[in-house]
CSV table of C-alpha atoms in Angstrom, one decimal:
chain,number,residue,atom,x,y,z
A,1,MET,CA,-0.6,-8.4,22.7
A,2,ALA,CA,0.4,-9.7,19.4
A,3,ASN,CA,3.5,-10.2,18.1
A,4,LYS,CA,5.2,-8.4,16.0
A,5,LYS,CA,7.4,-9.8,13.0
A,6,ARG,CA,9.5,-8.6,10.5
A,7,TYR,CA,8.5,-8.7,7.1
A,8,LYS,CA,10.7,-8.3,3.8
A,9,GLY,CA,9.3,-7.2,0.7
A,10,LYS,CA,10.4,-5.0,-2.3
A,11,ILE,CA,8.3,-2.6,-3.4
A,12,GLY,CA,9.5,-1.3,-6.9
A,13,THR,CA,12.8,-1.4,-7.0
A,14,HIS,CA,13.2,-0.8,-3.0
A,15,ASP,CA,13.6,-3.2,-0.6
A,16,VAL,CA,11.6,-3.1,2.3
A,17,VAL,CA,11.6,-4.4,6.1
A,18,ILE,CA,8.5,-3.8,8.1
A,19,THR,CA,7.4,-4.7,11.2
A,20,SER,CA,3.6,-6.4,11.3
A,21,THR,CA,1.5,-8.7,13.2
A,22,LYS,CA,-0.3,-9.4,9.8
A,23,GLU,CA,0.7,-12.9,8.6
A,24,ASP,CA,2.9,-13.3,6.1
A,25,ALA,CA,0.5,-14.1,3.0
A,26,TYR,CA,-1.6,-10.6,4.5
A,27,MET,CA,1.7,-8.9,3.7
A,28,ASP,CA,2.4,-10.6,0.2
A,29,ALA,CA,-0.8,-9.2,-0.6
A,30,VAL,CA,-0.5,-5.9,0.0
A,31,PHE,CA,3.0,-5.8,-1.2
A,32,SER,CA,1.6,-7.4,-4.4
A,33,ILE,CA,-1.2,-4.6,-5.0
A,34,ALA,CA,1.3,-1.8,-4.0
A,35,ASN,CA,3.1,-3.4,-7.0
A,36,GLN,CA,0.7,-3.5,-9.4
A,37,GLN,CA,-0.3,-0.2,-9.1
A,38,LEU,CA,3.0,1.0,-9.2
A,39,GLU,CA,3.0,-0.5,-12.8
A,40,HIS,CA,-0.3,1.1,-13.6
A,41,LEU,CA,1.2,4.1,-12.4
A,42,ASN,CA,4.5,3.7,-15.1
A,43,GLU,CA,2.2,2.8,-18.1
A,44,ALA,CA,0.5,6.0,-17.9
A,45,ASN,CA,3.0,8.0,-17.1
A,46,PRO,CA,7.0,7.0,-17.5
A,47,THR,CA,8.7,9.5,-17.3
A,48,LEU,CA,7.4,9.8,-13.7
A,49,SER,CA,10.7,8.7,-11.0
A,50,ALA,CA,10.2,6.0,-8.6
A,51,GLU,CA,9.7,8.8,-5.4
A,52,ASP,CA,7.4,10.1,-7.8
A,53,GLN,CA,5.3,6.9,-8.2
A,54,LEU,CA,5.6,6.0,-4.6
A,55,VAL,CA,4.4,9.6,-3.1
A,56,LEU,CA,1.5,8.9,-5.7
A,57,LEU,CA,0.5,5.5,-4.3
A,58,ALA,CA,1.2,6.5,-1.0
A,59,ILE,CA,-1.6,9.6,-1.9
A,60,ASN,CA,-4.0,7.2,-3.7
A,61,ALA,CA,-4.1,4.4,-0.9
A,62,ILE,CA,-5.0,7.4,1.7
A,63,SER,CA,-7.9,9.0,-0.6
A,64,ASP,CA,-8.9,5.0,-0.6
A,65,GLN,CA,-8.8,4.8,2.9
A,66,LEU,CA,-10.7,8.4,3.5
A,67,ASP,CA,-13.4,7.6,0.8
A,68,MET,CA,-13.7,4.2,2.5
A,69,GLN,CA,-14.4,5.9,5.9
A,70,THR,CA,-16.3,8.6,4.8
A,71,GLU,CA,-18.8,5.3,3.3
A,72,ARG,CA,-18.7,4.0,7.0
A,73,ASP,CA,-19.6,6.8,8.6
A,74,ALA,CA,-22.2,7.5,6.4
A,75,GLY,CA,-23.5,3.8,7.0
A,76,LYS,CA,-23.5,4.8,10.9
A,77,THR,CA,-25.8,7.4,10.2
A,78,GLU,CA,-28.7,5.8,8.6
């Protein structure tokens, strides 16, 4: 079983601690991308609350994941 460790990061103004088996550099990249996307959401609609921005970030991430899974599944049937 892979060793899990705690990772401390910041998403927007929120400090978070998560448990992960990923290396710190990987998690740094994840948090960096999340923060970039939050910046884009804020630029697109600065009136959104931080909570609404985080909800949209989660929805966008799940949508991207579904797109990738659909592409992967389509590749399996060809």
